[in-house]
Amino acid sequence: MKKIFFFLLVLVMVSCQEKPKTQQVKQLFKADVASLIQSVNDLETKIQSNADEARIQNQFLKAHSQYKKLEVFSEYYFPEVSKAINGPAIPEFEENDGKTLDPQGFQVVEEFLFPKYDAKSKAILLNEIGILSANLKRLSRITETNELTDSHVFDAMRLEVFRIITMGITGFDSPIAQKSISEAVASLEGVIQYYRLYVEDNPSDGGLKIMEQAKNYLKTNSNFNQFDRAAFILNYGNPLSRKLYKTQKSLNIPFFTEIRGLKTTAQTLFDKEVFDEEAFSGFPDYKTTEEKAALGKSLFNDPILSGDNSRSCASCHHADKAFTDGLEKAVSFNGKSFVKRNTPTLSNIAFQRVFFSDSRVSYLEDQAVAVITNADEMHGSLEVAAEKLKKNKNYSQKFAKAFPQKGITAFEIKNALASYIRTLSKFDAKFDAYMRDEVAFTKEEKAGFNLFAGKAKCATCHFIPLTNGTVPPNFMKSESEVLGVPDKDGKLDSDLGKYNLTQAIIHKYSFKTPTIRNITLTGPYMHNGVFKSLEEVIDFYNEGGGKGRGFRLENQTLPEDKLNLTDMEKKQLIAFMKTLTDKAYQ
């Protein structure tokens, strides 16, 4: 009898033991997914029963907020399913099979419901909701077998804070309803409930206090256009991600050692050297070194790489102009015509996944090859250049230091050039110092940043902190956009852009979103150099791009609605853009 009692006692004690934190996290996540599925079902019922517009819209907002609450792990563990649930409402081209996929999910549904719901679209809307429901059920199924670790949980929470900063408060996934500030509250609530599991035995932990303060700030400042994003990032966003890092460290939960675009040890998005250049390289065995960068700089400025020793990379990329040339388009190799597009800056371009305006290459090394071998640009050959360099004693010594036991080949040349270009990404502008709380912004500069990340919608394509089209917080993809850029005669520019590469209709007139670091030095602007000033660029966006100018451009990805910026706001935007200038040019 005593043995049976003892056995039962042990059994009860074991069953009452607290589940591992990861199991508790998974249990909460599964419950949130189930609740979201029910909420979308309720939305479908309201539409089917012809409920009034306000009830339907409110139910949509409730469901979308519920998604934002579980976004922290949905986006982290299941990015493809999450894209189908809450991706941008624009078609996407699958390069592997050459197919264009229609958008799905909440953002597609949002367009049917806001700003007004037209009951005539009921059948199509219900079909879209059916697709959304199917994807949510798919999420529920794959959640069952997913294994979590404490390291993954903390990594996901920190990335969610970065997502709130870069995409949440900028309105990226609430473009029409403009409820992104209130939805950021839901995103934070998701982080809070998981974080609480890890610190419930430590009432003095300050993380929950920061989170609650951040949530309250969002709740009491919910107006999208008036929201002070600069204050939120400095006072809440950065302290919160930093606290998550410190808590993970104090709990002895290991950090990942994998190479990633945004380093796994990033405490904030704005730390110095927080981006890992090697993660953007296609050649991890050939890491950037001082010797390679020095060699690359010499090659960059030497006409030996061109076909007739008359032109170097520096001929079109001037260091004093942030490595542009100040021309609409550069003079071609024959000196009689012009190249096809405007010379892009090389400063701060290392952290991208594609290069050239049409996104035709994926690595800096290949960009160098494309320019050197282009008949209109340098009309050269890396193989021929390698033979010339072998005969040069100075270069032979430099290559020996940069590439021990490797020799001088086409690959070493392009790797050295790419290594030099990678060193041109400094992130030491006033903007960076401001976000590190090292300097103050003027009233005009701060207002400009809040416009950039808010009403003017710049940051929904030029994502902070890189200010290019590389999508945060994973930074695995660089986007291109259809803007409807005019030519100098005021007509739609004839350059088809990325379409020439993919032949996908959605890519007609599509061009990569470039960095706007050092923007005041890199004019004239756009792929064809059509705009001479930043004022002209802002006016173009303010009008709604090409469609706003009356161009028939069905695939324009830039919203055609006017931004309604005042003259003062335009000046404030430019004041902020000036803070993106590297120290070297100040």
Coordinates of C-alpha atoms in Angstrom, one line a residue:
M1 CA 0.0 0.0 0.0
K2 CA 2.8 2.4 0.9
K3 CA 4.5 1.6 -2.4
I4 CA 1.3 2.5 -4.3
F5 CA 0.9 5.7 -2.4
F6 CA 4.4 6.7 -3.0
F7 CA 4.0 6.0 -6.7
L8 CA 0.9 8.1 -6.9
L9 CA 2.6 10.9 -5.0
V10 CA 5.5 10.9 -7.4
L11 CA 3.1 10.8 -10.3
V12 CA 1.2 13.9 -9.1
M13 CA 4.4 15.8 -8.4
V14 CA 5.6 15.1 -11.9
S15 CA 2.4 16.1 -13.5
C16 CA 2.3 19.3 -11.6
Q17 CA 5.7 20.3 -12.5
E18 CA 5.8 23.3 -14.7
K19 CA 6.1 22.7 -18.4
P20 CA 9.3 23.9 -20.1
K21 CA 9.0 27.5 -21.2
T22 CA 9.0 26.6 -24.9
Q23 CA 6.0 24.3 -24.4
Q24 CA 4.1 27.1 -22.7
V25 CA 5.0 29.4 -25.5
K26 CA 3.8 26.9 -28.1
Q27 CA 0.6 26.4 -26.1
L28 CA -0.1 30.1 -26.1
F29 CA 0.7 30.4 -29.8
K30 CA -1.7 27.6 -30.7
A31 CA -4.4 29.2 -28.7
D32 CA -3.9 32.5 -30.5
V33 CA -4.0 30.8 -33.9
A34 CA -7.3 29.1 -33.0
S35 CA -8.7 32.4 -31.8
L36 CA -7.7 34.1 -35.0
I37 CA -9.3 31.3 -37.1
Q38 CA -12.6 31.9 -35.2
S39 CA -12.4 35.6 -35.7
V40 CA -12.0 35.3 -39.5
N41 CA -14.9 32.9 -39.5
D42 CA -16.9 35.6 -37.7
L43 CA -15.9 38.1 -40.4
E44 CA -17.1 35.7 -43.1
T45 CA -20.4 35.3 -41.3
K46 CA -21.0 39.0 -41.0
I47 CA -20.3 39.5 -44.7
Q48 CA -22.6 36.6 -45.6
S49 CA -25.4 38.0 -43.4
N50 CA -25.0 41.5 -44.9
A51 CA -24.1 43.1 -41.7
D52 CA -23.6 46.9 -41.8
E53 CA -20.2 48.3 -43.0
A54 CA -19.1 49.4 -39.5
R55 CA -19.5 46.0 -38.0
I56 CA -17.7 44.3 -40.9
Q57 CA -14.8 46.8 -40.8
N58 CA -14.5 46.4 -37.0
Q59 CA -14.5 42.6 -37.2
F60 CA -11.7 42.8 -39.9
L61 CA -9.7 45.1 -37.6
K62 CA -10.2 42.8 -34.7
A63 CA -9.0 39.8 -36.8
H64 CA -6.0 41.6 -38.2
S65 CA -4.9 42.7 -34.7
Q66 CA -5.2 39.1 -33.6
Y67 CA -2.8 38.2 -36.3
K68 CA -0.4 40.9 -35.3
K69 CA -0.4 39.4 -31.8
L70 CA 0.9 36.1 -33.1
E71 CA 3.0 37.6 -35.8
V72 CA 6.1 37.3 -33.6
F73 CA 6.3 33.5 -34.2
S74 CA 4.3 33.2 -37.4
E75 CA 6.7 35.4 -39.3
Y76 CA 9.7 33.8 -37.6
Y77 CA 9.0 30.1 -38.1
F78 CA 6.6 30.1 -41.1
P79 CA 7.5 33.0 -43.3
E80 CA 6.0 31.6 -46.5
V81 CA 2.7 30.9 -44.9
S82 CA 2.8 34.3 -43.2
K83 CA 3.3 36.0 -46.5
A84 CA 0.1 34.3 -47.8
I85 CA -1.7 35.5 -44.7
N86 CA -0.5 39.0 -44.4
G87 CA 1.8 39.8 -47.4
P88 CA 1.6 43.0 -49.6
A89 CA -1.5 43.2 -51.8
I90 CA 0.6 43.1 -55.0
P91 CA 1.4 40.1 -57.3
E92 CA 4.7 38.3 -56.9
F93 CA 6.9 36.7 -59.5
E94 CA 8.4 33.3 -58.7
E95 CA 11.7 33.3 -60.6
N96 CA 12.3 29.6 -60.2
D97 CA 9.2 28.6 -62.2
G98 CA 8.6 31.9 -64.0
K99 CA 5.1 32.3 -62.7
T100 CA 3.3 35.3 -61.3
L101 CA 1.3 34.7 -58.2
D102 CA -1.7 36.7 -57.1
P103 CA -1.6 38.3 -53.7
Q104 CA -3.6 36.7 -50.8
G105 CA -4.5 37.5 -47.2
F106 CA -5.4 40.4 -45.0
Q107 CA -4.1 43.2 -47.1
V108 CA -6.1 42.0 -50.1
V109 CA -9.2 41.8 -48.0
E110 CA -8.5 45.2 -46.6
E111 CA -8.8 46.8 -50.0
F112 CA -12.3 45.5 -50.3
L113 CA -13.4 46.9 -47.0
F114 CA -11.6 50.3 -46.7
P115 CA -12.2 53.1 -47.0
K116 CA -15.7 52.0 -48.0
Y117 CA -17.2 48.5 -48.4
D118 CA -19.0 47.9 -51.7
A119 CA -21.5 45.0 -51.3
K120 CA -21.2 44.4 -55.0
S121 CA -17.8 42.8 -54.4
K122 CA -19.3 40.4 -51.8
A123 CA -18.7 37.2 -53.8
I124 CA -15.1 38.0 -54.6
L125 CA -14.5 39.1 -51.0
L126 CA -15.8 35.9 -49.6
N127 CA -13.6 34.0 -52.0
E128 CA -10.5 35.9 -50.6
I129 CA -11.6 35.2 -47.1
G130 CA -11.9 31.6 -47.9
I131 CA -8.3 31.6 -49.1
L132 CA -7.3 33.4 -45.9
S133 CA -9.1 30.8 -43.8
A134 CA -7.4 28.0 -45.6
N135 CA -4.0 29.5 -45.0
L136 CA -4.7 30.0 -41.3
K137 CA -5.7 26.4 -41.0
R138 CA -2.5 25.5 -42.7
L139 CA -0.6 27.6 -40.1
S140 CA -2.5 25.7 -37.4
R141 CA -1.4 22.3 -38.8
I142 CA 2.3 23.0 -39.2
T143 CA 2.4 24.6 -35.7
E144 CA 1.6 21.1 -34.2
T145 CA 5.0 19.6 -35.2
N146 CA 7.1 22.7 -34.8
E147 CA 9.8 22.5 -32.2
L148 CA 10.9 25.6 -30.3
T149 CA 14.0 26.5 -28.3
D150 CA 14.6 29.3 -25.9
S151 CA 17.2 30.8 -28.2
H152 CA 14.6 30.9 -31.0
V153 CA 12.0 32.4 -28.8
F154 CA 14.2 35.3 -27.7
D155 CA 15.5 35.8 -31.3
A156 CA 11.9 36.0 -32.5
M157 CA 10.9 38.5 -29.9
R158 CA 13.8 40.8 -30.7
L159 CA 13.1 40.6 -34.4
E160 CA 9.5 41.5 -33.7
V161 CA 10.5 44.7 -32.0
F162 CA 12.6 45.5 -35.0
R163 CA 9.6 44.7 -37.2
I164 CA 7.5 47.1 -35.3
I165 CA 10.1 49.8 -35.7
T166 CA 10.7 49.3 -39.4
M167 CA 7.3 48.1 -40.7
G168 CA 4.7 48.4 -38.0
I169 CA 4.7 52.1 -37.2
T170 CA 5.4 53.0 -40.8
G171 CA 2.1 51.6 -42.0
F172 CA 3.6 48.9 -44.2
D173 CA 0.8 46.4 -43.8
S174 CA -2.1 48.7 -43.0
P175 CA -1.8 50.9 -46.1
I176 CA -5.5 51.8 -46.5
A177 CA -7.1 51.4 -43.1
Q178 CA -4.1 53.2 -41.5
K179 CA -4.5 51.3 -38.2
S180 CA -0.8 50.4 -37.9
I181 CA -0.2 52.3 -34.7
S182 CA -3.0 50.4 -32.9
E183 CA -1.9 47.2 -34.5
A184 CA 1.6 47.8 -33.1
V185 CA -0.1 47.5 -29.7
A186 CA -1.2 44.0 -30.6
S187 CA 2.3 43.1 -31.7
L188 CA 3.7 44.3 -28.4
E189 CA 1.0 42.4 -26.5
G190 CA 2.2 39.2 -28.3
V191 CA 5.8 39.8 -27.2
I192 CA 4.6 40.7 -23.6
Q193 CA 2.7 37.4 -23.1
Y194 CA 5.7 35.3 -24.2
Y195 CA 8.3 37.4 -22.4
R196 CA 6.3 37.2 -19.1
L197 CA 6.8 33.4 -19.1
Y198 CA 10.5 33.9 -18.7
V199 CA 10.6 36.5 -16.1
E200 CA 7.6 35.6 -13.9
D201 CA 9.9 34.5 -11.2
N202 CA 11.8 37.8 -11.3
P203 CA 9.4 40.6 -10.3
S204 CA 12.2 43.1 -10.4
D205 CA 12.9 42.6 -14.1
G206 CA 12.4 45.9 -16.0
G207 CA 11.4 44.4 -19.4
L208 CA 7.7 44.2 -18.7
K209 CA 7.7 47.8 -17.5
I210 CA 9.3 49.1 -20.7
M211 CA 6.8 47.0 -22.8
E212 CA 3.8 48.4 -20.9
Q213 CA 5.1 51.9 -21.3
A214 CA 5.6 51.4 -25.0
K215 CA 2.1 50.0 -25.3
N216 CA 0.6 52.9 -23.4
Y217 CA 2.5 55.4 -25.6
L218 CA 1.1 53.7 -28.7
K219 CA -2.4 53.7 -27.3
T220 CA -2.4 57.4 -26.3
N221 CA -0.8 58.5 -29.6
S222 CA -2.7 56.5 -32.2
N223 CA -3.0 59.2 -34.9
F224 CA -0.9 57.9 -37.8
N225 CA 0.2 61.2 -39.3
Q226 CA 0.9 62.8 -35.9
F227 CA 2.7 59.9 -34.3
D228 CA 6.2 60.7 -33.1
R229 CA 8.2 57.8 -34.4
A230 CA 11.5 59.3 -33.4
A231 CA 10.5 59.5 -29.8
F232 CA 9.0 56.0 -29.8
I233 CA 12.2 54.5 -31.2
L234 CA 14.5 56.3 -28.9
N235 CA 12.4 56.0 -25.7
Y236 CA 10.8 52.6 -26.2
G237 CA 11.9 50.7 -29.2
N238 CA 15.6 50.7 -28.7
P239 CA 15.4 50.2 -24.9
L240 CA 13.1 47.3 -25.4
S241 CA 15.2 45.4 -27.9
R242 CA 18.3 46.1 -25.7
K243 CA 16.5 44.7 -22.7
L244 CA 15.5 41.6 -24.5
Y245 CA 19.1 41.0 -25.4
K246 CA 20.2 41.5 -21.8
T247 CA 17.5 39.3 -20.4
Q248 CA 18.5 36.5 -22.7
K249 CA 22.1 36.9 -21.6
S250 CA 21.2 36.9 -17.9
L251 CA 19.2 33.7 -18.4
N252 CA 22.2 32.1 -20.1
I253 CA 20.2 31.4 -23.2
P254 CA 22.8 31.1 -26.0
F255 CA 22.8 33.4 -29.1
F256 CA 23.0 31.9 -32.5
T257 CA 26.4 31.8 -34.2
E258 CA 25.0 31.7 -37.8
I259 CA 26.0 34.5 -40.2
R260 CA 22.9 36.7 -40.8
G261 CA 22.4 40.0 -42.5
L262 CA 21.4 41.6 -39.2
K263 CA 23.7 40.1 -36.6
T264 CA 22.1 37.7 -34.2
T265 CA 23.7 39.7 -31.4
A266 CA 22.1 43.0 -32.5
Q267 CA 20.9 44.9 -29.4
T268 CA 19.3 47.6 -31.5
L269 CA 18.9 48.3 -35.2
F270 CA 21.2 51.2 -35.0
D271 CA 24.2 49.8 -33.2
K272 CA 27.6 50.3 -34.9
E273 CA 28.5 47.4 -37.3
V274 CA 25.2 45.7 -36.6
F275 CA 25.0 44.5 -40.2
D276 CA 27.2 41.6 -41.3
E277 CA 28.7 42.3 -44.7
E278 CA 29.7 38.6 -45.1
A279 CA 26.0 37.6 -44.9
F280 CA 25.4 39.5 -48.1
S281 CA 28.3 38.0 -49.9
G282 CA 28.0 35.0 -52.1
F283 CA 31.5 33.9 -51.3
P284 CA 31.8 33.2 -47.5
D285 CA 35.2 31.6 -48.0
Y286 CA 36.6 34.9 -49.3
K287 CA 36.0 37.3 -46.4
T288 CA 36.7 41.0 -46.7
T289 CA 40.1 41.9 -45.3
E290 CA 42.1 45.2 -45.1
E291 CA 44.5 43.8 -47.7
K292 CA 41.7 43.0 -50.2
A293 CA 40.0 46.3 -49.7
A294 CA 43.3 48.2 -50.2
L295 CA 44.0 46.2 -53.4
G296 CA 40.4 46.8 -54.5
K297 CA 40.8 50.5 -54.1
S298 CA 43.9 50.5 -56.3
L299 CA 42.1 48.5 -59.0
F300 CA 39.0 50.7 -58.7
N301 CA 41.1 53.8 -59.6
D302 CA 43.3 52.2 -62.2
P303 CA 42.3 52.2 -65.9
I304 CA 44.1 48.9 -66.4
L305 CA 40.8 47.0 -66.1
S306 CA 39.3 48.7 -69.2
G307 CA 39.7 47.5 -72.7
D308 CA 42.1 50.3 -73.8
N309 CA 43.5 51.5 -70.5
S310 CA 41.5 54.7 -70.7
R311 CA 38.8 54.4 -68.1
S312 CA 38.6 53.2 -64.5
C313 CA 35.7 52.5 -62.2
A314 CA 36.4 55.9 -60.7
S315 CA 35.8 57.6 -64.0
C316 CA 32.1 57.3 -63.4
H317 CA 32.0 56.9 -59.6
H318 CA 33.6 60.0 -58.1
A319 CA 34.4 59.7 -54.4
D320 CA 33.5 63.4 -53.7
K321 CA 30.0 62.8 -55.1
A322 CA 29.3 59.7 -53.0
F323 CA 30.6 57.6 -55.9
T324 CA 28.2 59.0 -58.5
D325 CA 29.2 61.3 -61.4
G326 CA 26.6 64.2 -61.2
L327 CA 25.3 63.4 -64.7
E328 CA 21.9 62.3 -66.0
K329 CA 23.7 59.4 -67.7
A330 CA 27.4 58.7 -68.1
V331 CA 29.2 59.1 -71.4
S332 CA 29.7 55.7 -73.0
F333 CA 33.0 54.1 -73.8
N334 CA 33.1 55.4 -77.4
G335 CA 32.7 59.0 -76.2
K336 CA 29.9 59.6 -78.6
S337 CA 26.7 58.5 -76.8
F338 CA 25.4 57.8 -73.3
V339 CA 24.9 54.7 -71.3
K340 CA 21.4 53.5 -70.7
R341 CA 20.9 54.6 -67.1
N342 CA 22.0 57.0 -64.4
T343 CA 25.2 56.1 -62.5
P344 CA 24.2 54.8 -59.1
T345 CA 26.0 55.5 -55.8
L346 CA 28.4 52.9 -54.5
S347 CA 28.3 54.2 -50.9
N348 CA 26.2 52.1 -48.6
I349 CA 25.2 49.5 -51.2
A350 CA 26.8 46.5 -49.7
F351 CA 23.7 45.5 -47.7
Q352 CA 21.5 44.6 -50.7
R353 CA 20.5 41.3 -52.2
V354 CA 20.4 42.5 -55.8
F355 CA 22.3 45.1 -57.8
F356 CA 21.8 47.4 -60.8
S357 CA 18.5 49.2 -61.4
D358 CA 16.9 46.1 -63.0
S359 CA 18.2 43.7 -60.2
R360 CA 20.0 41.6 -62.7
V361 CA 22.9 40.4 -60.5
S362 CA 22.9 39.2 -56.9
Y363 CA 26.4 39.9 -55.7
L364 CA 28.8 42.8 -55.7
E365 CA 31.4 40.6 -57.4
D366 CA 29.1 40.1 -60.3
Q367 CA 28.3 43.8 -60.5
A368 CA 32.0 44.5 -61.1
V369 CA 32.2 41.9 -63.8
A370 CA 29.1 43.3 -65.6
V371 CA 30.5 46.8 -65.7
I372 CA 34.0 45.9 -66.7
T373 CA 32.8 43.7 -69.6
N374 CA 30.1 46.0 -70.8
A375 CA 31.0 47.4 -74.2
D376 CA 29.4 50.8 -73.4
E377 CA 31.1 51.2 -70.0
M378 CA 34.6 49.7 -69.7
H379 CA 34.8 47.3 -72.7
G380 CA 37.3 45.1 -70.8
S381 CA 38.0 41.5 -69.9
L382 CA 38.9 40.3 -66.4
E383 CA 41.0 37.5 -67.9
V384 CA 43.0 40.0 -70.1
A385 CA 43.3 42.3 -67.1
A386 CA 44.7 39.4 -65.0
E387 CA 47.5 38.8 -67.5
K388 CA 48.4 42.5 -67.4
L389 CA 48.4 42.6 -63.6
K390 CA 50.7 39.6 -63.5
K391 CA 53.3 41.6 -65.3
N392 CA 53.1 44.4 -62.8
K393 CA 55.5 43.9 -59.8
N394 CA 53.5 46.2 -57.5
Y395 CA 50.3 44.4 -58.1
S396 CA 51.8 41.0 -57.9
Q397 CA 53.0 41.9 -54.3
K398 CA 49.5 43.3 -53.4
F399 CA 47.8 40.2 -54.7
A400 CA 50.2 38.0 -52.8
K401 CA 49.3 39.8 -49.5
A402 CA 45.5 39.8 -50.2
F403 CA 45.2 36.3 -51.6
P404 CA 48.1 34.1 -50.3
Q405 CA 48.6 31.0 -52.4
K406 CA 45.8 32.1 -54.8
G407 CA 47.5 33.9 -57.6
I408 CA 45.9 36.5 -59.9
T409 CA 42.7 35.4 -61.7
A410 CA 39.4 37.0 -62.7
F411 CA 37.9 35.9 -59.4
E412 CA 40.5 37.6 -57.2
I413 CA 40.1 40.8 -59.2
K414 CA 36.3 41.0 -58.8
N415 CA 36.5 39.9 -55.1
A416 CA 39.0 42.6 -54.4
L417 CA 36.8 45.2 -56.0
A418 CA 33.8 44.0 -54.1
S419 CA 35.8 44.0 -50.8
Y420 CA 36.6 47.7 -51.4
I421 CA 33.0 48.6 -52.2
R422 CA 31.9 46.9 -49.0
T423 CA 34.1 49.3 -47.0
L424 CA 32.1 52.2 -48.3
S425 CA 29.1 51.4 -46.1
K426 CA 29.8 53.5 -43.0
F427 CA 26.4 54.2 -41.3
D428 CA 28.0 57.1 -39.5
A429 CA 25.7 59.9 -40.6
K430 CA 23.9 62.3 -38.2
F431 CA 20.8 60.1 -38.4
D432 CA 22.8 57.1 -37.1
A433 CA 24.2 59.2 -34.2
Y434 CA 20.7 60.4 -33.4
M435 CA 19.3 56.9 -33.2
R436 CA 22.2 56.0 -30.9
D437 CA 21.2 58.9 -28.7
E438 CA 24.6 60.6 -29.3
V439 CA 23.3 63.9 -30.9
A440 CA 20.1 65.8 -31.1
F441 CA 18.0 66.5 -34.2
T442 CA 16.7 70.0 -34.9
K443 CA 13.0 70.4 -34.8
E444 CA 12.9 70.4 -38.6
E445 CA 15.0 67.3 -38.9
K446 CA 12.9 65.4 -36.4
A447 CA 9.7 66.4 -38.1
G448 CA 11.2 65.3 -41.4
F449 CA 12.0 61.8 -40.1
N450 CA 8.4 61.5 -38.7
L451 CA 7.1 62.4 -42.2
F452 CA 9.6 60.0 -43.9
A453 CA 8.4 57.1 -41.7
G454 CA 4.8 58.3 -41.6
K455 CA 2.6 60.5 -43.8
A456 CA 5.0 60.6 -46.7
K457 CA 5.3 56.8 -46.7
C458 CA 8.9 56.8 -47.8
A459 CA 9.9 54.2 -45.3
T460 CA 7.5 51.6 -46.6
C461 CA 9.9 51.2 -49.5
H462 CA 13.1 52.8 -48.3
F463 CA 13.2 50.7 -45.1
I464 CA 15.1 52.1 -42.1
P465 CA 17.9 52.0 -41.1
L466 CA 19.4 51.0 -44.5
T467 CA 17.0 53.3 -46.4
N468 CA 17.0 50.9 -49.3
G469 CA 14.6 48.2 -50.5
T470 CA 16.1 45.4 -48.5
V471 CA 13.2 44.1 -46.4
P472 CA 13.5 44.1 -42.6
P473 CA 13.9 42.5 -40.2
N474 CA 15.4 39.5 -41.9
F475 CA 17.0 41.5 -44.8
M476 CA 16.9 38.5 -47.2
K477 CA 15.2 40.2 -50.1
S478 CA 15.6 43.5 -52.0
E479 CA 12.5 44.9 -53.6
S480 CA 11.8 46.8 -56.8
E481 CA 8.9 49.1 -57.5
V482 CA 6.9 50.5 -60.4
L483 CA 6.7 54.2 -59.9
G484 CA 5.8 55.6 -63.4
V485 CA 9.0 57.7 -63.8
P486 CA 8.6 60.2 -66.6
D487 CA 11.2 61.1 -69.3
K488 CA 12.5 64.6 -69.9
D489 CA 9.5 65.2 -72.2
G490 CA 7.0 64.4 -69.5
K491 CA 6.0 61.1 -70.9
L492 CA 6.3 57.7 -69.3
D493 CA 10.0 56.7 -69.6
S494 CA 10.3 53.8 -72.2
D495 CA 12.9 51.9 -70.2
L496 CA 11.1 48.6 -69.1
G497 CA 13.5 47.9 -66.3
K498 CA 13.3 44.5 -64.6
Y499 CA 10.8 43.3 -67.3
N500 CA 13.7 42.9 -69.7
L501 CA 15.1 40.3 -67.3
T502 CA 12.0 38.4 -66.3
Q503 CA 9.4 39.1 -69.0
A504 CA 6.8 39.3 -66.3
I505 CA 4.1 41.8 -66.9
I506 CA 4.2 43.0 -63.3
H507 CA 7.9 44.0 -63.8
K508 CA 7.2 46.4 -66.7
Y509 CA 8.9 49.7 -65.7
S510 CA 10.0 48.2 -62.4
F511 CA 13.3 49.4 -60.8
K512 CA 15.2 48.4 -57.6
T513 CA 14.6 50.6 -54.6
P514 CA 18.1 52.2 -54.0
T515 CA 19.6 53.5 -50.9
I516 CA 19.0 57.2 -50.2
R517 CA 22.1 57.5 -48.0
N518 CA 24.0 60.6 -49.1
I519 CA 21.0 61.6 -51.3
T520 CA 22.0 65.3 -51.3
L521 CA 25.2 64.3 -53.2
T522 CA 23.8 61.8 -55.7
G523 CA 21.6 63.8 -58.0
P524 CA 20.2 63.9 -60.6
Y525 CA 17.7 61.3 -59.5
M526 CA 15.8 58.2 -60.7
H527 CA 17.1 55.6 -63.1
N528 CA 17.2 58.1 -65.9
G529 CA 18.4 61.1 -64.1
V530 CA 15.2 63.0 -65.0
F531 CA 14.9 65.0 -61.7
K532 CA 17.5 67.5 -60.9
S533 CA 16.5 68.3 -57.4
L534 CA 15.1 66.7 -54.3
E535 CA 12.2 69.1 -54.5
E536 CA 11.3 67.6 -57.9
V537 CA 11.5 64.1 -56.5
I538 CA 9.2 64.9 -53.6
D539 CA 6.7 66.6 -55.9
F540 CA 6.6 63.4 -58.0
Y541 CA 5.8 61.2 -55.1
N542 CA 3.4 63.8 -53.6
E543 CA 1.4 63.7 -56.9
G544 CA 1.1 59.9 -56.7
G545 CA 3.8 58.9 -59.2
G546 CA 3.1 58.2 -62.8
K547 CA -0.6 57.5 -62.3
G548 CA -0.9 60.7 -60.5
R549 CA 0.4 62.4 -63.6
G550 CA -2.1 60.6 -65.7
F551 CA 0.0 57.7 -67.1
R552 CA -1.9 54.5 -67.8
L553 CA 0.1 52.1 -65.6
E554 CA -2.0 49.3 -64.2
N555 CA 0.9 47.6 -62.5
Q556 CA 2.1 50.7 -60.6
T557 CA 3.1 49.6 -57.0
L558 CA 3.4 53.2 -55.7
P559 CA 0.0 54.3 -54.3
E560 CA -1.5 56.8 -56.7
D561 CA -3.2 58.8 -53.9
K562 CA -1.8 62.2 -53.4
L563 CA 0.2 62.6 -50.2
N564 CA -1.0 66.2 -49.6
L565 CA 2.3 67.4 -48.3
T566 CA 2.5 71.1 -47.4
D567 CA 5.5 73.3 -48.5
M568 CA 6.7 73.2 -45.0
E569 CA 6.5 69.4 -44.8
K570 CA 8.5 69.1 -48.0
K571 CA 11.3 71.3 -46.5
Q572 CA 11.2 69.1 -43.4
L573 CA 11.6 66.0 -45.4
I574 CA 14.7 67.4 -47.1
A575 CA 16.1 68.5 -43.8
F576 CA 15.9 64.9 -42.6
M577 CA 17.4 63.6 -45.8
K578 CA 20.4 65.8 -45.2
T579 CA 21.0 63.9 -42.0
L580 CA 21.7 60.8 -44.1
T581 CA 25.0 62.2 -45.3
D582 CA 28.1 60.3 -44.2
K583 CA 30.6 62.1 -42.0
A584 CA 33.2 62.0 -44.8
Y585 CA 31.0 64.5 -46.8
Q586 CA 30.0 66.8 -43.9

